[in-house]
One Martini backbone bead per residue (centre of mass of N, CA, C, O) as a GRO file, in nm:
protein
  265
    1MET     BB    1   0.096   0.035   0.011
    2PRO     BB    2   0.059   0.348   0.007
    3ASN     BB    3   0.219   0.650   0.171
    4ARG     BB    4   0.004   0.885   0.237
    5SER     BB    5   0.219   1.112   0.404
    6PHE     BB    6   0.304   1.237   0.159
    7GLU     BB    7   0.053   1.407   0.056
    8SER     BB    8   0.117   1.571   0.302
    9LEU     BB    9   0.329   1.767   0.155
   10PRO     BB   10   0.445   2.049   0.040
   11MET     BB   11   0.338   2.215  -0.305
   12PRO     BB   12   0.382   2.377  -0.558
   13MET     BB   13   0.162   2.481  -0.849
   14ALA     BB   14   0.309   2.464  -1.074
   15TYR     BB   15   0.210   2.201  -1.226
   16PHE     BB   16  -0.041   2.185  -1.215
   17TRP     BB   17  -0.152   2.458  -1.395
   18LEU     BB   18  -0.020   2.330  -1.622
   19LEU     BB   19  -0.159   2.067  -1.669
   20LEU     BB   20  -0.440   2.193  -1.671
   21ARG     BB   21  -0.357   2.357  -1.932
   22GLU     BB   22  -0.291   2.125  -2.136
   23PHE     BB   23  -0.565   1.943  -2.073
   24GLY     BB   24  -0.781   2.027  -2.062
   25GLY     BB   25  -0.958   2.218  -2.221
   26THR     BB   26  -1.224   2.239  -2.094
   27PRO     BB   27  -1.431   2.227  -1.897
   28GLU     BB   28  -1.532   1.944  -1.842
   29ALA     BB   29  -1.175   1.861  -1.844
   30GLU     BB   30  -1.151   2.002  -1.585
   31ALA     BB   31  -1.336   1.903  -1.420
   32ALA     BB   32  -1.229   1.612  -1.394
   33LEU     BB   33  -0.902   1.688  -1.299
   34LEU     BB   34  -1.041   1.815  -1.024
   35GLU     BB   35  -1.126   1.607  -0.931
   36GLY     BB   36  -1.052   1.527  -0.538
   37THR     BB   37  -0.849   1.823  -0.475
   38GLY     BB   38  -1.025   2.025  -0.412
   39VAL     BB   39  -0.976   2.238  -0.655
   40THR     BB   40  -0.998   2.572  -0.820
   41GLN     BB   41  -1.035   2.802  -1.068
   42ASP     BB   42  -1.098   3.053  -0.819
   43ASP     BB   43  -0.830   2.890  -0.696
   44PRO     BB   44  -0.492   3.003  -0.767
   45ALA     BB   45  -0.291   2.886  -0.584
   46ALA     BB   46   0.097   2.819  -0.505
   47GLU     BB   47  -0.023   2.632  -0.232
   48GLY     BB   48   0.001   2.288  -0.164
   49THR     BB   49  -0.008   1.933  -0.216
   50LEU     BB   50   0.083   1.675  -0.333
   51GLY     BB   51  -0.215   1.515  -0.325
   52GLN     BB   52  -0.337   1.716  -0.551
   53THR     BB   53  -0.121   1.614  -0.777
   54LEU     BB   54  -0.217   1.303  -0.788
   55ALA     BB   55  -0.474   1.342  -0.859
   56LEU     BB   56  -0.490   1.462  -1.085
   57VAL     BB   57  -0.250   1.233  -1.253
   58ARG     BB   58  -0.490   0.997  -1.176
   59ASN     BB   59  -0.665   1.113  -1.390
   60LEU     BB   60  -0.505   1.183  -1.632
   61ALA     BB   61  -0.476   0.824  -1.674
   62ALA     BB   62  -0.821   0.804  -1.688
   63ARG     BB   63  -0.813   0.992  -1.979
   64LEU     BB   64  -0.643   0.820  -2.143
   65PRO     BB   65  -0.577   0.608  -2.383
   66GLY     BB   66  -0.543   0.338  -2.479
   67GLY     BB   67  -0.238   0.203  -2.407
   68TRP     BB   68  -0.109   0.389  -2.205
   69ALA     BB   69   0.197   0.420  -2.033
   70LEU     BB   70   0.392   0.427  -1.750
   71THR     BB   71   0.741   0.385  -1.738
   72ALA     BB   72   1.028   0.243  -1.753
   73GLY     BB   73   1.337   0.234  -1.844
   74SER     BB   74   1.560  -0.006  -1.927
   75SER     BB   75   1.826   0.183  -1.874
   76PHE     BB   76   1.719   0.164  -1.585
   77HIS     BB   77   1.831   0.193  -1.239
   78ALA     BB   78   1.868   0.152  -0.966
   79ALA     BB   79   2.033   0.288  -0.678
   80THR     BB   80   2.272   0.124  -0.424
   81HIS     BB   81   2.275   0.380  -0.217
   82GLY     BB   82   2.011   0.520  -0.212
   83PRO     BB   83   1.867   0.759  -0.119
   84LEU     BB   84   1.811   1.108  -0.093
   85GLY     BB   85   1.773   1.243   0.168
   86PHE     BB   86   1.545   1.312   0.466
   87ALA     BB   87   1.294   1.492   0.390
   88ALA     BB   88   1.122   1.773   0.166
   89VAL     BB   89   1.196   1.767  -0.105
   90SER     BB   90   1.158   2.084  -0.348
   91ALA     BB   91   1.482   2.098  -0.443
   92VAL     BB   92   1.703   2.073  -0.761
   93ALA     BB   93   2.105   2.103  -0.788
   94LEU     BB   94   2.356   2.083  -1.070
   95GLY     BB   95   2.684   2.043  -0.960
   96ASP     BB   96   2.994   2.152  -0.937
   97VAL     BB   97   3.123   2.189  -0.638
   98ASP     BB   98   3.404   2.007  -0.569
   99ASP     BB   99   3.585   2.017  -0.806
  100ASP     BB  100   3.561   1.725  -0.944
  101GLY     BB  101   3.446   1.659  -1.254
  102ASP     BB  102   3.128   1.638  -1.135
  103LEU     BB  103   2.837   1.570  -1.000
  104ASP     BB  104   2.606   1.734  -0.796
  105VAL     BB  105   2.404   1.766  -0.514
  106VAL     BB  106   2.119   1.975  -0.429
  107LEU     BB  107   1.931   2.002  -0.176
  108GLY     BB  108   1.580   2.100  -0.084
  109VAL     BB  109   1.363   2.188   0.210
  110ALA     BB  110   1.086   2.178   0.325
  111GLY     BB  111   0.987   2.264   0.637
  112GLY     BB  112   1.271   2.392   0.801
  113GLY     BB  113   1.508   2.227   0.627
  114ALA     BB  114   1.806   2.158   0.545
  115GLU     BB  115   2.066   2.217   0.300
  116THR     BB  116   2.231   1.962   0.059
  117VAL     BB  117   2.495   1.775   0.010
  118TRP     BB  118   2.606   1.561  -0.275
  119SER     BB  119   2.862   1.363  -0.349
  120ASN     BB  120   3.043   1.255  -0.679
  121ASP     BB  121   3.254   1.028  -0.711
  122GLY     BB  122   3.192   0.951  -1.049
  123SER     BB  123   2.955   0.679  -1.056
  124GLY     BB  124   2.688   0.747  -0.891
  125THR     BB  125   2.783   0.808  -0.606
  126PHE     BB  126   2.644   0.931  -0.261
  127THR     BB  127   2.787   1.180  -0.033
  128LEU     BB  128   2.754   1.353   0.244
  129LEU     BB  129   2.902   1.676   0.293
  130GLY     BB  130   2.636   1.891   0.352
  131SER     BB  131   2.465   2.173   0.540
  132PHE     BB  132   2.211   2.485   0.497
  133GLY     BB  133   2.023   2.607   0.657
  134ALA     BB  134   1.634   2.695   0.742
  135GLY     BB  135   1.385   2.676   0.552
  136ASP     BB  136   1.106   2.702   0.280
  137THR     BB  137   1.229   2.577   0.018
  138ARG     BB  138   1.152   2.592  -0.373
  139ALA     BB  139   1.461   2.698  -0.506
  140LEU     BB  140   1.744   2.660  -0.703
  141VAL     BB  141   2.060   2.876  -0.798
  142LEU     BB  142   2.352   2.748  -0.924
  143ALA     BB  143   2.631   2.982  -0.958
  144ASP     BB  144   2.882   3.205  -1.013
  145LEU     BB  145   2.822   3.501  -0.829
  146ASP     BB  146   3.155   3.607  -0.766
  147GLY     BB  147   3.414   3.511  -0.975
  148ASP     BB  148   3.600   3.228  -0.814
  149ARG     BB  149   3.465   2.935  -0.990
  150ASP     BB  150   3.224   2.847  -0.802
  151LEU     BB  151   2.955   2.736  -0.658
  152ASP     BB  152   2.654   2.889  -0.589
  153VAL     BB  153   2.343   3.007  -0.367
  154VAL     BB  154   2.048   3.049  -0.430
  155VAL     BB  155   1.773   3.089  -0.177
  156GLY     BB  156   1.378   2.979  -0.229
  157ASN     BB  157   1.136   3.108  -0.055
  158LEU     BB  158   0.869   3.126   0.122
  159ALA     BB  159   0.856   3.223   0.433
  160ASN     BB  160   1.103   3.365   0.316
  161GLY     BB  161   1.377   3.498   0.213
  162ASP     BB  162   1.591   3.512   0.007
  163THR     BB  163   1.942   3.324   0.005
  164VAL     BB  164   2.293   3.356  -0.001
  165TRP     BB  165   2.541   3.158  -0.102
  166HIS     BB  166   2.862   3.073  -0.026
  167ASN     BB  167   3.175   2.896  -0.190
  168ASP     BB  168   3.513   2.757  -0.093
  169GLY     BB  169   3.511   2.477  -0.323
  170SER     BB  170   3.417   2.257  -0.100
  171GLY     BB  171   3.103   2.258  -0.051
  172SER     BB  172   3.105   2.481   0.167
  173PHE     BB  173   2.849   2.699   0.304
  174THR     BB  174   2.802   3.088   0.341
  175GLY     BB  175   2.636   3.302   0.487
  176THR     BB  176   2.448   3.574   0.418
  177LEU     BB  177   2.259   3.862   0.490
  178GLN     BB  178   2.026   3.828   0.278
  179SER     BB  179   1.729   3.931   0.196
  180LEU     BB  180   1.478   3.857  -0.041
  181GLY     BB  181   1.206   3.954  -0.125
  182SER     BB  182   0.870   3.842  -0.013
  183SER     BB  183   0.797   3.517   0.057
  184THR     BB  184   0.707   3.390  -0.203
  185THR     BB  185   0.900   3.159  -0.338
  186VAL     BB  186   0.850   2.952  -0.624
  187ALA     BB  187   1.078   3.059  -0.854
  188LEU     BB  188   1.392   3.036  -1.025
  189THR     BB  189   1.617   3.223  -1.217
  190GLY     BB  190   1.884   3.230  -1.440
  191ALA     BB  191   2.019   3.569  -1.581
  192ASP     BB  192   2.194   3.815  -1.760
  193VAL     BB  193   2.036   4.102  -1.754
  194ASP     BB  194   2.243   4.334  -1.810
  195GLN     BB  195   2.510   4.245  -1.925
  196ASP     BB  196   2.800   4.234  -1.723
  197GLY     BB  197   2.910   3.868  -1.626
  198ASP     BB  198   2.666   3.792  -1.441
  199LEU     BB  199   2.441   3.654  -1.244
  200ASP     BB  200   2.120   3.681  -1.221
  201TYR     BB  201   1.733   3.707  -1.159
  202PHE     BB  202   1.408   3.526  -1.135
  203GLY     BB  203   1.143   3.578  -0.940
  204SER     BB  204   0.871   3.386  -0.807
  205PHE     BB  205   0.559   3.492  -0.587
  206GLY     BB  206   0.309   3.453  -0.741
  207LEU     BB  207   0.054   3.690  -0.682
  208ALA     BB  208   0.330   3.890  -0.671
  209GLY     BB  209   0.483   3.795  -0.902
  210LEU     BB  210   0.779   3.959  -1.108
  211HIS     BB  211   1.127   3.932  -1.011
  212VAL     BB  212   1.421   4.113  -1.057
  213PHE     BB  213   1.806   4.009  -0.974
  214LEU     BB  214   2.093   4.221  -0.912
  215ASN     BB  215   2.440   4.167  -0.997
  216ASP     BB  216   2.767   4.324  -0.851
  217GLY     BB  217   2.942   4.031  -0.889
  218ASP     BB  218   2.989   3.952  -0.528
  219ALA     BB  219   2.638   3.874  -0.450
  220ASN     BB  220   2.494   4.139  -0.459
  221PHE     BB  221   2.136   4.214  -0.439
  222LEU     BB  222   1.886   4.343  -0.622
  223ASP     BB  223   1.610   4.528  -0.652
  224GLY     BB  224   1.442   4.572  -0.951
  225GLY     BB  225   1.148   4.470  -0.996
  226PRO     BB  226   0.926   4.437  -1.128
  227VAL     BB  227   0.813   4.199  -1.472
  228GLY     BB  228   0.593   4.422  -1.613
  229GLU     BB  229   0.268   4.198  -1.653
  230ALA     BB  230   0.300   4.014  -1.428
  231SER     BB  231   0.062   3.938  -1.202
  232SER     BB  232   0.162   3.647  -1.214
  233SER     BB  233   0.441   3.349  -1.088
  234PHE     BB  234   0.530   3.012  -1.091
  235ALA     BB  235   0.731   3.014  -1.405
  236THR     BB  236   1.065   3.057  -1.525
  237VAL     BB  237   1.186   3.099  -1.885
  238ALA     BB  238   1.528   3.176  -2.008
  239ALA     BB  239   1.580   3.370  -2.310
  240ASP     BB  240   1.667   3.459  -2.631
  241PHE     BB  241   1.411   3.492  -2.872
  242ASP     BB  242   1.434   3.723  -3.036
  243ARG     BB  243   1.776   3.783  -3.111
  244ASP     BB  244   1.921   4.050  -2.975
  245GLY     BB  245   2.118   3.920  -2.662
  246ALA     BB  246   1.919   3.889  -2.460
  247PRO     BB  247   1.697   3.820  -2.192
  248ASP     BB  248   1.409   3.624  -2.158
  249VAL     BB  249   1.073   3.599  -2.045
  250VAL     BB  250   0.863   3.328  -1.895
  251ALA     BB  251   0.565   3.356  -1.744
  252ALA     BB  252   0.394   3.164  -1.554
  253GLY     BB  253   0.016   3.211  -1.388
  254GLY     BB  254  -0.205   3.084  -1.321
  255GLY     BB  255  -0.468   2.982  -1.362
  256THR     BB  256  -0.609   3.263  -1.551
  257ALA     BB  257  -0.314   3.421  -1.663
  258GLY     BB  258  -0.096   3.256  -1.779
  259GLU     BB  259   0.129   3.341  -2.015
  260VAL     BB  260   0.410   3.601  -2.013
  261VAL     BB  261   0.567   3.757  -2.242
  262GLU     BB  262   0.914   3.916  -2.200
  263LEU     BB  263   1.091   4.143  -2.313
  264HIS     BB  264   1.421   4.256  -2.357
  265ASP     BB  265   1.546   4.567  -2.448
   0.00000   0.00000   0.00000
């Protein structure tokens, strides 16, 4: 029997709303997908539970044509070292945090748990390298924020301001005194918005919209304010859509807000 206790874990609703928009199509289809979730279109919440998203996925699976199935690929197998993490993991970032040439893992934790850093031995076996922070994490940006060639991290928090952590080059992270944003972060996206050679980031704040934070090159960030017409934002992706050399951004609005494309001029 599945462990139902996990279904009460908090979870951002960005994927819930994206699935509903993608597969709803008609009022009848939307009603069928929402059945049993406890969510309505009139309540575009930023935060829900894992169980609510699972209920929508189960409804979606029931509506798929005959013969459709979700199966594990034959080329994948379970890792022999067991699961990573100890609590409600809500965000994952990959990067070589200890500068040994392979990809390590940083896990963000919801509900006040510490972020954990897992070192890869090069064969896909991970050991706990350390931990840092203690917030209600929903997103991570892992990048060289201060120009010293190792990977630092911005932690997006739902209940507190976003925090910035310096890497000493070995995968050990030290916090700064910065507390950024509106304490409603559900997603982060890194991009060099002002094209000065360092990484800035977009913060999705749910119903509080989309903001941009500008890096001074030493991982000190200034809130550049709201971005364009995005009245709400639950997920973002940044790319140069109009080929002018500057990063643009798509904000997924959630509920009935829809997606908003913001072109950087």
